Structures are given as C-alpha cells and as structure tokens.
Coordinates of N, CA and C in Angstrom, one line a residue:
M7 N 25.5 -18.0 -59.3 CA 26.6 -17.2 -58.6 C 26.0 -16.4 -57.4
I8 N 24.8 -15.9 -57.6 CA 24.1 -15.1 -56.6 C 23.9 -16.0 -55.3
E9 N 23.3 -17.2 -55.6 CA 23.0 -18.0 -54.5 C 24.2 -18.7 -53.9
N10 N 25.1 -19.2 -54.7 CA 26.2 -20.0 -54.2 C 27.4 -19.2 -53.7
E11 N 27.7 -18.1 -54.3 CA 28.9 -17.4 -54.0 C 28.6 -16.0 -53.3
G12 N 27.3 -15.7 -53.1 CA 27.0 -14.4 -52.5 C 27.3 -13.3 -53.4
F13 N 27.1 -13.5 -54.7 CA 27.4 -12.5 -55.7 C 26.6 -11.2 -55.5
D14 N 27.3 -10.1 -55.5 CA 26.6 -8.8 -55.3 C 26.3 -8.1 -56.6
V15 N 25.0 -8.1 -57.0 CA 24.6 -7.5 -58.3 C 24.9 -6.0 -58.3
G16 N 25.2 -5.4 -57.2 CA 25.6 -4.0 -57.1 C 27.0 -3.8 -57.7
C17 N 27.7 -4.8 -58.0 CA 29.1 -4.7 -58.5 C 29.1 -4.9 -60.0
I18 N 28.0 -4.6 -60.7 CA 28.0 -4.7 -62.2 C 27.8 -3.4 -62.8
W19 N 28.7 -3.1 -63.8 CA 28.5 -1.9 -64.6 C 27.5 -2.3 -65.7
F20 N 26.4 -1.6 -65.7 CA 25.4 -1.8 -66.8 C 25.6 -0.7 -67.8
T21 N 25.6 -1.1 -69.1 CA 25.9 -0.1 -70.1 C 24.8 -0.1 -71.1
E22 N 24.5 1.0 -71.8 CA 23.5 1.1 -72.8 C 23.7 2.4 -73.6
E23 N 23.2 2.4 -74.8 CA 23.3 3.6 -75.6 C 21.9 3.9 -76.1
A24 N 21.6 5.2 -76.4 CA 20.3 5.6 -76.9 C 20.6 6.6 -78.1
H25 N 19.7 6.6 -79.0 CA 19.8 7.5 -80.2 C 18.8 8.6 -80.0
F26 N 19.3 9.8 -80.2 CA 18.4 11.0 -80.1 C 18.4 11.6 -81.5
H27 N 17.2 11.6 -82.2 CA 17.1 12.2 -83.5 C 16.9 13.7 -83.4
L28 N 17.7 14.4 -84.2 CA 17.7 15.8 -84.1 C 16.5 16.5 -84.7
N29 N 15.7 15.7 -85.5 CA 14.5 16.3 -86.1 C 13.2 16.1 -85.2
G30 N 13.4 15.6 -84.0 CA 12.3 15.4 -83.1 C 11.7 14.0 -83.1
F31 N 12.1 13.1 -84.1 CA 11.6 11.8 -84.2 C 12.0 11.0 -82.9
V32 N 11.1 10.2 -82.3 CA 11.4 9.4 -81.2 C 11.4 7.9 -81.6
N33 N 12.5 7.2 -81.4 CA 12.6 5.8 -81.7 C 11.8 5.0 -80.7
K34 N 10.7 4.4 -81.2 CA 9.8 3.7 -80.3 C 10.0 2.2 -80.3
E35 N 11.2 1.8 -80.7 CA 11.6 0.4 -80.8 C 11.3 -0.4 -79.6
N36 N 11.5 0.1 -78.4 CA 11.2 -0.6 -77.2 C 9.9 -0.3 -76.5
L37 N 9.1 0.4 -77.2 CA 7.8 0.8 -76.6 C 6.7 0.0 -77.3
R38 N 5.7 -0.4 -76.5 CA 4.5 -1.1 -77.0 C 3.2 -0.4 -76.6
F39 N 2.3 -0.5 -77.5 CA 0.9 0.0 -77.3 C 0.1 -1.2 -76.9
L40 N -0.5 -1.1 -75.8 CA -1.4 -2.2 -75.3 C -2.8 -1.6 -75.2
G41 N -3.8 -2.3 -75.9 CA -5.1 -1.8 -75.9 C -6.1 -2.9 -76.4
S42 N -7.3 -2.7 -76.3 CA -8.3 -3.6 -76.8 C -8.6 -3.5 -78.3
E43 N -8.2 -2.3 -78.9 CA -8.4 -2.1 -80.3 C -7.1 -1.6 -80.9
N44 N -7.0 -1.9 -82.2 CA -5.8 -1.5 -83.0 C -6.0 0.0 -83.3
P45 N -5.0 0.8 -82.9 CA -5.1 2.3 -83.1 C -4.9 2.7 -84.6
H46 N -4.5 1.8 -85.4 CA -4.2 2.1 -86.8 C -3.4 3.4 -87.0
L47 N -2.4 3.5 -86.3 CA -1.5 4.7 -86.4 C -0.5 4.5 -87.5
C48 N -0.2 5.5 -88.2 CA 0.8 5.5 -89.2 C 1.7 6.7 -89.0
E49 N 3.0 6.5 -88.8 CA 3.9 7.6 -88.5 C 5.0 7.6 -89.6
E50 N 5.1 8.7 -90.3 CA 6.1 8.8 -91.4 C 7.4 9.3 -90.7
K51 N 8.5 8.8 -91.2 CA 9.8 9.2 -90.7 C 10.8 9.2 -91.8
P52 N 11.8 10.1 -91.8 CA 12.8 10.0 -92.8 C 13.7 8.8 -92.7
L53 N 14.2 8.3 -93.8 CA 15.0 7.1 -93.8 C 16.3 7.3 -93.0
H54 N 17.0 8.4 -93.1 CA 18.2 8.6 -92.4 C 18.2 10.0 -91.8
S55 N 17.5 10.1 -90.6 CA 17.5 11.4 -90.0 C 18.8 11.6 -89.2
P56 N 19.2 12.9 -89.1 CA 20.4 13.1 -88.3 C 20.1 12.8 -86.8
K57 N 21.1 12.2 -86.1 CA 20.9 11.8 -84.7 C 22.2 11.9 -84.0
V58 N 22.1 11.9 -82.7 CA 23.2 11.9 -81.7 C 23.0 10.6 -80.9
T59 N 24.1 9.9 -80.7 CA 24.1 8.7 -79.9 C 24.8 9.0 -78.5
A60 N 24.1 8.6 -77.5 CA 24.7 8.7 -76.1 C 24.9 7.4 -75.5
W61 N 26.1 7.1 -74.9 CA 26.4 5.9 -74.3 C 26.8 6.2 -72.8
V62 N 26.3 5.3 -71.9 CA 26.6 5.6 -70.5 C 26.8 4.2 -69.8
A63 N 27.5 4.2 -68.7 CA 27.7 3.1 -67.8 C 27.2 3.5 -66.5
V64 N 26.4 2.6 -65.9 CA 25.8 2.9 -64.6 C 26.2 1.8 -63.6
Y65 N 26.6 2.2 -62.4 CA 27.0 1.3 -61.4 C 26.3 1.7 -60.1
S66 N 26.2 0.8 -59.1 CA 25.5 1.1 -57.9 C 26.1 2.3 -57.2
R67 N 27.4 2.6 -57.5 CA 28.1 3.6 -56.8 C 28.6 4.7 -57.7
G68 N 28.1 4.8 -58.9 CA 28.6 5.8 -59.8 C 28.1 5.7 -61.3
I69 N 28.3 6.7 -62.0 CA 28.0 6.8 -63.4 C 29.2 7.3 -64.2
I70 N 29.5 6.7 -65.3 CA 30.5 7.2 -66.2 C 29.9 7.4 -67.5
G71 N 30.1 8.6 -68.0 CA 29.4 9.1 -69.3 C 28.5 10.2 -68.9
P72 N 27.7 10.6 -69.9 CA 27.5 9.9 -71.2 C 28.6 10.4 -72.1
F73 N 28.9 9.5 -73.1 CA 29.8 9.8 -74.2 C 28.9 9.9 -75.4
F74 N 29.1 11.0 -76.2 CA 28.3 11.3 -77.3 C 29.0 11.1 -78.7
M75 N 28.3 10.7 -79.7 CA 28.8 10.6 -81.0 C 27.7 10.9 -82.0
R76 N 28.0 11.4 -83.2 CA 27.0 11.7 -84.2 C 26.9 10.5 -85.2
E77 N 27.9 9.7 -85.2 CA 27.9 8.6 -86.2 C 27.2 7.4 -85.6
T78 N 26.8 6.5 -86.5 CA 26.3 5.2 -86.1 C 27.3 4.4 -85.4
I79 N 26.9 3.6 -84.4 CA 27.8 2.8 -83.6 C 28.4 1.7 -84.5
S80 N 29.7 1.7 -84.6 CA 30.4 0.6 -85.3 C 31.3 -0.1 -84.2
S81 N 31.9 -1.2 -84.5 CA 32.8 -1.8 -83.5 C 34.0 -0.9 -83.2
E82 N 34.5 -0.2 -84.2 CA 35.6 0.7 -84.0 C 35.2 1.8 -83.1
R83 N 34.1 2.4 -83.3 CA 33.6 3.6 -82.5 C 33.3 3.1 -81.1
Y84 N 32.8 1.9 -81.0 CA 32.4 1.3 -79.7 C 33.7 1.0 -78.9
I85 N 34.8 0.6 -79.5 CA 36.0 0.4 -78.8 C 36.6 1.7 -78.3
T86 N 36.4 2.8 -79.1 CA 36.8 4.1 -78.6 C 36.1 4.5 -77.4
I87 N 34.8 4.2 -77.3 CA 34.0 4.5 -76.1 C 34.5 3.7 -75.0
L88 N 34.7 2.4 -75.2 CA 35.2 1.5 -74.1 C 36.6 2.0 -73.6
E89 N 37.4 2.5 -74.5 CA 38.7 3.0 -74.0 C 38.6 4.2 -73.2
E90 N 37.7 5.1 -73.6 CA 37.4 6.3 -72.8 C 36.8 5.9 -71.4
F91 N 35.9 5.0 -71.4 CA 35.3 4.5 -70.2 C 36.4 3.9 -69.3
A92 N 37.2 3.0 -69.8 CA 38.3 2.4 -69.1 C 39.2 3.4 -68.5
S93 N 39.6 4.4 -69.2 CA 40.6 5.4 -68.7 C 39.9 6.2 -67.6
T94 N 38.6 6.5 -67.8 CA 37.9 7.3 -66.7 C 37.8 6.4 -65.5
Q95 N 37.4 5.2 -65.7 CA 37.2 4.3 -64.5 C 38.5 4.0 -63.8
L96 N 39.7 4.0 -64.5 CA 40.9 3.8 -63.8 C 41.3 4.9 -62.9
G97 N 40.8 6.1 -63.3 CA 41.1 7.3 -62.5 C 40.2 7.4 -61.2
L98 N 39.2 6.6 -61.1 CA 38.3 6.6 -60.0 C 38.5 5.3 -59.2
E99 N 39.4 5.3 -58.3 CA 39.8 4.1 -57.6 C 38.7 3.5 -56.8
E100 N 37.7 4.3 -56.3 CA 36.6 3.7 -55.5 C 35.6 3.1 -56.4
L101 N 35.7 3.2 -57.7 CA 34.7 2.6 -58.6 C 35.3 1.4 -59.4
L102 N 35.9 0.5 -58.6 CA 36.5 -0.6 -59.3 C 35.5 -1.5 -60.0
I103 N 35.9 -2.0 -61.2 CA 35.0 -2.8 -62.0 C 35.1 -4.2 -61.4
E104 N 34.0 -4.8 -61.1 CA 33.9 -6.2 -60.7 C 33.3 -7.0 -61.9
W105 N 32.3 -6.5 -62.5 CA 31.6 -7.1 -63.6 C 31.2 -6.0 -64.6
F106 N 31.2 -6.4 -65.9 CA 30.8 -5.4 -67.0 C 29.8 -6.1 -67.8
L107 N 28.6 -5.5 -68.0 CA 27.5 -6.0 -68.7 C 27.2 -5.0 -69.9
Q108 N 27.1 -5.6 -71.1 CA 26.7 -4.7 -72.2 C 25.6 -5.5 -73.0
D109 N 24.9 -4.7 -73.8 CA 23.8 -5.3 -74.5 C 24.3 -6.1 -75.7
G110 N 23.5 -6.8 -76.4 CA 23.9 -7.7 -77.5 C 23.9 -7.1 -78.8
A111 N 24.0 -5.8 -79.0 CA 24.0 -5.2 -80.3 C 25.1 -5.7 -81.1
R112 N 24.9 -5.9 -82.4 CA 25.9 -6.5 -83.3 C 27.3 -5.9 -83.2
P113 N 27.4 -4.5 -83.3 CA 28.7 -3.9 -83.2 C 29.5 -4.2 -81.9
H114 N 28.7 -4.6 -80.8 CA 29.3 -4.9 -79.5 C 29.9 -6.4 -79.5
R115 N 29.6 -7.2 -80.5 CA 29.9 -8.6 -80.4 C 30.9 -9.0 -81.5
T116 N 31.9 -8.1 -81.9 CA 32.9 -8.5 -82.8 C 34.1 -9.0 -82.1
E117 N 34.9 -9.7 -82.9 CA 36.2 -10.3 -82.3 C 37.0 -9.2 -81.7
R118 N 37.1 -8.1 -82.4 CA 38.0 -7.0 -81.9 C 37.4 -6.4 -80.5
V119 N 36.1 -6.3 -80.4 CA 35.5 -5.8 -79.2 C 35.7 -6.9 -78.1
F120 N 35.5 -8.1 -78.4 CA 35.8 -9.2 -77.4 C 37.2 -9.2 -76.9
R121 N 38.2 -9.0 -77.8 CA 39.6 -9.0 -77.4 C 39.8 -7.9 -76.4
F122 N 39.2 -6.7 -76.7 CA 39.4 -5.5 -75.8 C 38.8 -5.9 -74.4
L123 N 37.5 -6.4 -74.4 CA 36.9 -6.8 -73.2 C 37.7 -7.8 -72.4
D124 N 38.2 -8.8 -73.1 CA 39.0 -9.9 -72.5 C 40.3 -9.3 -71.8
E125 N 40.9 -8.4 -72.6 CA 42.1 -7.8 -72.0 C 41.9 -6.9 -70.8
Y126 N 40.8 -6.1 -70.9 CA 40.6 -5.2 -69.8 C 39.8 -5.8 -68.6
F127 N 38.7 -6.6 -68.9 CA 37.9 -7.1 -67.9 C 38.0 -8.5 -67.6
G128 N 38.8 -9.3 -68.4 CA 39.0 -10.7 -68.2 C 37.7 -11.5 -68.1
N129 N 37.5 -12.3 -67.1 CA 36.3 -13.2 -67.1 C 35.2 -12.5 -66.3
R130 N 35.2 -11.2 -66.2 CA 34.1 -10.4 -65.5 C 33.2 -9.7 -66.5
V131 N 32.9 -10.4 -67.6 CA 32.1 -9.8 -68.7 C 30.8 -10.6 -68.8
I132 N 29.7 -9.9 -68.9 CA 28.4 -10.5 -69.2 C 27.9 -10.0 -70.5
V133 N 28.0 -10.8 -71.6 CA 27.6 -10.3 -72.9 C 27.3 -11.6 -73.8
L134 N 26.4 -11.4 -74.7 CA 26.0 -12.5 -75.6 C 27.2 -12.9 -76.4
E135 N 27.4 -14.2 -76.5 CA 28.5 -14.9 -77.3 C 29.9 -14.7 -76.7
Y136 N 30.0 -14.0 -75.6 CA 31.4 -13.9 -75.0 C 31.9 -15.2 -74.5
P137 N 31.1 -16.1 -73.9 CA 31.7 -17.4 -73.5 C 32.2 -18.2 -74.7
K138 N 31.6 -18.1 -75.8 CA 32.1 -18.8 -77.0 C 33.5 -18.3 -77.4
F139 N 33.6 -17.0 -77.3 CA 34.9 -16.3 -77.7 C 36.0 -16.7 -76.8
T140 N 35.8 -16.7 -75.5 CA 36.8 -17.0 -74.5 C 37.0 -18.5 -74.2
G141 N 36.0 -19.3 -74.6 CA 36.0 -20.7 -74.3 C 35.7 -21.0 -72.8
T142 N 35.1 -20.1 -72.1 CA 34.8 -20.3 -70.7 C 33.3 -20.5 -70.5

C-alpha cells in the first residue's frame, strides 16, 4: 500500500497499554540484557501485585489518552476504552482516523472487540486475526 497507493503512515493511530505496579516492580517483559556473561540475576516479585494500566493512542497529529484502569485488561474493559477513545476522537474533527493499529494481546482479539472495530473503523484496522474475522 505504501508503494502502490502512496499510503501515508502518518495516518495511523498506534495504540498500546502499559502496566505500572504500585509496589515499585518494573515489568521487564520487553527488555533484554545483552552481555558476554550471564549476570545470574534473580528478582523476587509478588504473584499479584497491585497495578494501574494506562492505555494511549498516538497519531502523527495528536494523542488521545491516557485512559487508566486498576483492573486487568479484559475484552469488556478494552471495549470501554475503545468507546471512550472513539467518542473523544469524534469530538476532534481535525484528528480523523484513517487507520487504527492495536497490538495482538488476547483480550484485543475477541469477536466482540472485532465487531466494535469493524463497526467503527471498517476496513481501516491493522490487527492480528482481523482479516480472518472480516473475511477481507
């Protein structure tokens, strides 16, 4: 699309959420230690530490969010965030959504979430398994 249709990647809403643990624990899921020797680090952490989740959408011309929640992300909670995002975006006429990209987290890939995305964004969605859902 970029080469054939002159697609502007500046027209994509990129979305992501992050978990902030209230006890100071930092989730290093996406961090890697690179070195010539194994540091043999052991870090103890509680099984269920209290946390806050923040979700944000970033666009080349704006940001919507962050939206905060204390609960773990479920598809129902994610749809609530998407509804808030959509209502905020509708109020900002200069920030029209051309494409919407979300990560492939399991709660983001349920039939109910896909139905919402299809209704609101149509064929302007970039997400894992979405083409199978819509048949496009």
